[in-house]
Amino acid sequence: MEEKCCVWCGQFVKGRSDKRFCDDGCRNAYNNKMNRVSNQYVREVNNILKKNRNVLLTVLGEEKTTRISGDHLLREGLDFNFFTNLLENGKGQTYSFVYEYGYLPLGNELFLIVKRGV
């Protein structure tokens, strides 16, 4: 019978013939290292989306809708390039949403901020 070594630490592996790791710690460490690079981009995008959501939440407050300048949104840290989905209303206007919070360009650097009911 062939002796197998742990892919992560090199120790002898007991058990099934297709077992690659000596324990869960080595398996987790190996997979975390392998996924670190690919997950980095996802983490960066998620952080931007979270920040955008917090900006819209803060600006809207307890109101159902509000109007605000694009400069104000930029100063608060909103990145207009990152949103979760687009929604077109019956008038043909397209809202950009970050989860449940959306914004609609009104012209003259003004934006309508809304919260979608879930």
JSON list of C-alpha atoms in Angstrom, two decimals:
[
{"chain": "A", "resi": 1, "resn": "MET", "atom": "CA", "xyz": [0.00, 0.00, 0.00]},
{"chain": "A", "resi": 2, "resn": "GLU", "atom": "CA", "xyz": [1.30, 3.42, -0.98]},
{"chain": "A", "resi": 3, "resn": "GLU", "atom": "CA", "xyz": [1.99, 5.92, 1.82]},
{"chain": "A", "resi": 4, "resn": "LYS", "atom": "CA", "xyz": [0.46, 9.31, 1.15]},
{"chain": "A", "resi": 5, "resn": "CYS", "atom": "CA", "xyz": [1.67, 12.62, 2.52]},
{"chain": "A", "resi": 6, "resn": "CYS", "atom": "CA", "xyz": [-0.45, 15.63, 3.46]},
{"chain": "A", "resi": 7, "resn": "VAL", "atom": "CA", "xyz": [-0.52, 18.18, 0.63]},
{"chain": "A", "resi": 8, "resn": "TRP", "atom": "CA", "xyz": [-0.11, 21.03, 3.14]},
{"chain": "A", "resi": 9, "resn": "CYS", "atom": "CA", "xyz": [2.31, 19.88, 5.86]},
{"chain": "A", "resi": 10, "resn": "GLY", "atom": "CA", "xyz": [3.85, 16.70, 4.43]},
{"chain": "A", "resi": 11, "resn": "GLN", "atom": "CA", "xyz": [2.89, 14.42, 7.34]},
{"chain": "A", "resi": 12, "resn": "PHE", "atom": "CA", "xyz": [1.74, 10.86, 6.77]},
{"chain": "A", "resi": 13, "resn": "VAL", "atom": "CA", "xyz": [-1.99, 10.61, 5.95]},
{"chain": "A", "resi": 14, "resn": "LYS", "atom": "CA", "xyz": [-4.01, 7.73, 7.39]},
{"chain": "A", "resi": 15, "resn": "GLY", "atom": "CA", "xyz": [-7.42, 6.67, 6.13]},
{"chain": "A", "resi": 16, "resn": "ARG", "atom": "CA", "xyz": [-9.06, 6.51, 2.75]},
{"chain": "A", "resi": 17, "resn": "SER", "atom": "CA", "xyz": [-6.88, 6.10, -0.32]},
{"chain": "A", "resi": 18, "resn": "ASP", "atom": "CA", "xyz": [-8.10, 9.41, -1.80]},
{"chain": "A", "resi": 19, "resn": "LYS", "atom": "CA", "xyz": [-7.48, 11.43, 1.38]},
{"chain": "A", "resi": 20, "resn": "ARG", "atom": "CA", "xyz": [-5.14, 14.37, 0.70]},
{"chain": "A", "resi": 21, "resn": "PHE", "atom": "CA", "xyz": [-4.81, 16.09, 4.09]},
{"chain": "A", "resi": 22, "resn": "CYS", "atom": "CA", "xyz": [-3.93, 14.86, 7.56]},
{"chain": "A", "resi": 23, "resn": "ASP", "atom": "CA", "xyz": [-6.61, 17.00, 9.27]},
{"chain": "A", "resi": 24, "resn": "ASP", "atom": "CA", "xyz": [-9.16, 19.78, 8.79]},
{"chain": "A", "resi": 25, "resn": "GLY", "atom": "CA", "xyz": [-6.64, 22.46, 9.76]},
{"chain": "A", "resi": 26, "resn": "CYS", "atom": "CA", "xyz": [-4.31, 21.55, 6.90]},
{"chain": "A", "resi": 27, "resn": "ARG", "atom": "CA", "xyz": [-7.23, 21.28, 4.46]},
{"chain": "A", "resi": 28, "resn": "ASN", "atom": "CA", "xyz": [-8.50, 24.72, 5.50]},
{"chain": "A", "resi": 29, "resn": "ALA", "atom": "CA", "xyz": [-5.05, 26.32, 5.33]},
{"chain": "A", "resi": 30, "resn": "TYR", "atom": "CA", "xyz": [-4.44, 24.90, 1.86]},
{"chain": "A", "resi": 31, "resn": "ASN", "atom": "CA", "xyz": [-7.84, 25.97, 0.50]},
{"chain": "A", "resi": 32, "resn": "ASN", "atom": "CA", "xyz": [-7.57, 29.43, 2.07]},
{"chain": "A", "resi": 33, "resn": "LYS", "atom": "CA", "xyz": [-4.21, 29.94, 0.38]},
{"chain": "A", "resi": 34, "resn": "MET", "atom": "CA", "xyz": [-5.52, 28.72, -2.98]},
{"chain": "A", "resi": 35, "resn": "ASN", "atom": "CA", "xyz": [-8.61, 30.97, -2.79]},
{"chain": "A", "resi": 36, "resn": "ARG", "atom": "CA", "xyz": [-6.92, 34.07, -1.39]},
{"chain": "A", "resi": 37, "resn": "VAL", "atom": "CA", "xyz": [-6.13, 35.63, -4.78]},
{"chain": "A", "resi": 38, "resn": "SER", "atom": "CA", "xyz": [-9.47, 34.89, -6.42]},
{"chain": "A", "resi": 39, "resn": "ASN", "atom": "CA", "xyz": [-11.40, 36.02, -3.35]},
{"chain": "A", "resi": 40, "resn": "GLN", "atom": "CA", "xyz": [-9.45, 39.30, -3.10]},
{"chain": "A", "resi": 41, "resn": "TYR", "atom": "CA", "xyz": [-11.30, 40.84, -6.06]},
{"chain": "A", "resi": 42, "resn": "VAL", "atom": "CA", "xyz": [-14.67, 39.74, -4.67]},
{"chain": "A", "resi": 43, "resn": "ARG", "atom": "CA", "xyz": [-13.79, 41.25, -1.28]},
{"chain": "A", "resi": 44, "resn": "GLU", "atom": "CA", "xyz": [-12.82, 44.56, -2.88]},
{"chain": "A", "resi": 45, "resn": "VAL", "atom": "CA", "xyz": [-16.06, 44.77, -4.88]},
{"chain": "A", "resi": 46, "resn": "ASN", "atom": "CA", "xyz": [-18.16, 43.80, -1.85]},
{"chain": "A", "resi": 47, "resn": "ASN", "atom": "CA", "xyz": [-16.45, 46.49, 0.24]},
{"chain": "A", "resi": 48, "resn": "ILE", "atom": "CA", "xyz": [-17.28, 49.12, -2.39]},
{"chain": "A", "resi": 49, "resn": "LEU", "atom": "CA", "xyz": [-20.90, 47.91, -2.55]},
{"chain": "A", "resi": 50, "resn": "LYS", "atom": "CA", "xyz": [-21.18, 48.04, 1.25]},
{"chain": "A", "resi": 51, "resn": "LYS", "atom": "CA", "xyz": [-19.80, 51.57, 1.29]},
{"chain": "A", "resi": 52, "resn": "ASN", "atom": "CA", "xyz": [-22.20, 52.65, -1.48]},
{"chain": "A", "resi": 53, "resn": "ARG", "atom": "CA", "xyz": [-25.13, 51.15, 0.42]},
{"chain": "A", "resi": 54, "resn": "ASN", "atom": "CA", "xyz": [-24.11, 52.93, 3.62]},
{"chain": "A", "resi": 55, "resn": "VAL", "atom": "CA", "xyz": [-23.80, 56.25, 1.77]},
{"chain": "A", "resi": 56, "resn": "LEU", "atom": "CA", "xyz": [-27.31, 55.90, 0.31]},
{"chain": "A", "resi": 57, "resn": "LEU", "atom": "CA", "xyz": [-28.73, 54.73, 3.65]},
{"chain": "A", "resi": 58, "resn": "THR", "atom": "CA", "xyz": [-27.18, 57.71, 5.46]},
{"chain": "A", "resi": 59, "resn": "VAL", "atom": "CA", "xyz": [-28.30, 60.24, 2.85]},
{"chain": "A", "resi": 60, "resn": "LEU", "atom": "CA", "xyz": [-31.86, 58.89, 2.78]},
{"chain": "A", "resi": 61, "resn": "GLY", "atom": "CA", "xyz": [-32.23, 58.61, 6.55]},
{"chain": "A", "resi": 62, "resn": "GLU", "atom": "CA", "xyz": [-35.84, 58.01, 7.59]},
{"chain": "A", "resi": 63, "resn": "GLU", "atom": "CA", "xyz": [-37.28, 59.58, 4.42]},
{"chain": "A", "resi": 64, "resn": "LYS", "atom": "CA", "xyz": [-38.91, 57.52, 1.66]},
{"chain": "A", "resi": 65, "resn": "THR", "atom": "CA", "xyz": [-37.21, 59.59, -1.05]},
{"chain": "A", "resi": 66, "resn": "THR", "atom": "CA", "xyz": [-34.85, 62.55, -1.18]},
{"chain": "A", "resi": 67, "resn": "ARG", "atom": "CA", "xyz": [-33.07, 64.67, -3.76]},
{"chain": "A", "resi": 68, "resn": "ILE", "atom": "CA", "xyz": [-29.38, 65.35, -3.44]},
{"chain": "A", "resi": 69, "resn": "SER", "atom": "CA", "xyz": [-26.52, 66.64, -5.57]},
{"chain": "A", "resi": 70, "resn": "GLY", "atom": "CA", "xyz": [-24.08, 64.30, -7.24]},
{"chain": "A", "resi": 71, "resn": "ASP", "atom": "CA", "xyz": [-21.21, 66.26, -5.67]},
{"chain": "A", "resi": 72, "resn": "HIS", "atom": "CA", "xyz": [-22.59, 65.51, -2.22]},
{"chain": "A", "resi": 73, "resn": "LEU", "atom": "CA", "xyz": [-22.81, 61.80, -3.04]},
{"chain": "A", "resi": 74, "resn": "LEU", "atom": "CA", "xyz": [-19.22, 61.83, -4.32]},
{"chain": "A", "resi": 75, "resn": "ARG", "atom": "CA", "xyz": [-18.01, 63.62, -1.19]},
{"chain": "A", "resi": 76, "resn": "GLU", "atom": "CA", "xyz": [-19.73, 60.98, 0.93]},
{"chain": "A", "resi": 77, "resn": "GLY", "atom": "CA", "xyz": [-17.82, 58.33, -1.03]},
{"chain": "A", "resi": 78, "resn": "LEU", "atom": "CA", "xyz": [-20.38, 56.90, -3.47]},
{"chain": "A", "resi": 79, "resn": "ASP", "atom": "CA", "xyz": [-18.75, 55.14, -6.41]},
{"chain": "A", "resi": 80, "resn": "PHE", "atom": "CA", "xyz": [-21.22, 55.38, -9.30]},
{"chain": "A", "resi": 81, "resn": "ASN", "atom": "CA", "xyz": [-19.47, 52.53, -11.15]},
{"chain": "A", "resi": 82, "resn": "PHE", "atom": "CA", "xyz": [-20.58, 49.90, -8.62]},
{"chain": "A", "resi": 83, "resn": "PHE", "atom": "CA", "xyz": [-24.21, 48.87, -8.13]},
{"chain": "A", "resi": 84, "resn": "THR", "atom": "CA", "xyz": [-26.09, 45.59, -7.85]},
{"chain": "A", "resi": 85, "resn": "ASN", "atom": "CA", "xyz": [-28.82, 46.04, -10.46]},
{"chain": "A", "resi": 86, "resn": "LEU", "atom": "CA", "xyz": [-30.71, 48.42, -12.74]},
{"chain": "A", "resi": 87, "resn": "LEU", "atom": "CA", "xyz": [-34.46, 48.93, -12.64]},
{"chain": "A", "resi": 88, "resn": "GLU", "atom": "CA", "xyz": [-36.52, 50.66, -15.30]},
{"chain": "A", "resi": 89, "resn": "ASN", "atom": "CA", "xyz": [-39.79, 52.22, -14.16]},
{"chain": "A", "resi": 90, "resn": "GLY", "atom": "CA", "xyz": [-42.94, 52.65, -16.23]},
{"chain": "A", "resi": 91, "resn": "LYS", "atom": "CA", "xyz": [-41.74, 56.04, -17.50]},
{"chain": "A", "resi": 92, "resn": "GLY", "atom": "CA", "xyz": [-38.59, 54.51, -18.98]},
{"chain": "A", "resi": 93, "resn": "GLN", "atom": "CA", "xyz": [-36.31, 55.98, -16.30]},
{"chain": "A", "resi": 94, "resn": "THR", "atom": "CA", "xyz": [-33.47, 53.72, -15.15]},
{"chain": "A", "resi": 95, "resn": "TYR", "atom": "CA", "xyz": [-32.61, 53.54, -11.46]},
{"chain": "A", "resi": 96, "resn": "SER", "atom": "CA", "xyz": [-29.26, 52.16, -10.31]},
{"chain": "A", "resi": 97, "resn": "PHE", "atom": "CA", "xyz": [-29.68, 50.10, -7.15]},
{"chain": "A", "resi": 98, "resn": "VAL", "atom": "CA", "xyz": [-27.22, 49.07, -4.47]},
{"chain": "A", "resi": 99, "resn": "TYR", "atom": "CA", "xyz": [-29.21, 46.29, -2.85]},
{"chain": "A", "resi": 100, "resn": "GLU", "atom": "CA", "xyz": [-32.43, 47.98, -1.65]},
{"chain": "A", "resi": 101, "resn": "TYR", "atom": "CA", "xyz": [-31.29, 51.61, -2.13]},
{"chain": "A", "resi": 102, "resn": "GLY", "atom": "CA", "xyz": [-31.47, 53.24, -5.54]},
{"chain": "A", "resi": 103, "resn": "TYR", "atom": "CA", "xyz": [-30.64, 56.50, -7.26]},
{"chain": "A", "resi": 104, "resn": "LEU", "atom": "CA", "xyz": [-32.01, 58.13, -10.38]},
{"chain": "A", "resi": 105, "resn": "PRO", "atom": "CA", "xyz": [-30.22, 60.95, -12.22]},
{"chain": "A", "resi": 106, "resn": "LEU", "atom": "CA", "xyz": [-32.65, 63.88, -12.51]},
{"chain": "A", "resi": 107, "resn": "GLY", "atom": "CA", "xyz": [-30.41, 66.24, -14.47]},
{"chain": "A", "resi": 108, "resn": "ASN", "atom": "CA", "xyz": [-28.65, 69.39, -13.26]},
{"chain": "A", "resi": 109, "resn": "GLU", "atom": "CA", "xyz": [-26.41, 67.15, -11.12]},
{"chain": "A", "resi": 110, "resn": "LEU", "atom": "CA", "xyz": [-29.37, 66.12, -8.94]},
{"chain": "A", "resi": 111, "resn": "PHE", "atom": "CA", "xyz": [-30.23, 62.57, -7.96]},
{"chain": "A", "resi": 112, "resn": "LEU", "atom": "CA", "xyz": [-33.37, 61.07, -6.51]},
{"chain": "A", "resi": 113, "resn": "ILE", "atom": "CA", "xyz": [-32.57, 58.55, -3.76]},
{"chain": "A", "resi": 114, "resn": "VAL", "atom": "CA", "xyz": [-35.16, 55.86, -3.00]},
{"chain": "A", "resi": 115, "resn": "LYS", "atom": "CA", "xyz": [-35.56, 52.72, -0.93]},
{"chain": "A", "resi": 116, "resn": "ARG", "atom": "CA", "xyz": [-37.25, 49.74, -2.54]},
{"chain": "A", "resi": 117, "resn": "GLY", "atom": "CA", "xyz": [-39.72, 47.85, -0.38]},
{"chain": "A", "resi": 118, "resn": "VAL", "atom": "CA", "xyz": [-38.73, 44.26, 0.19]}
]
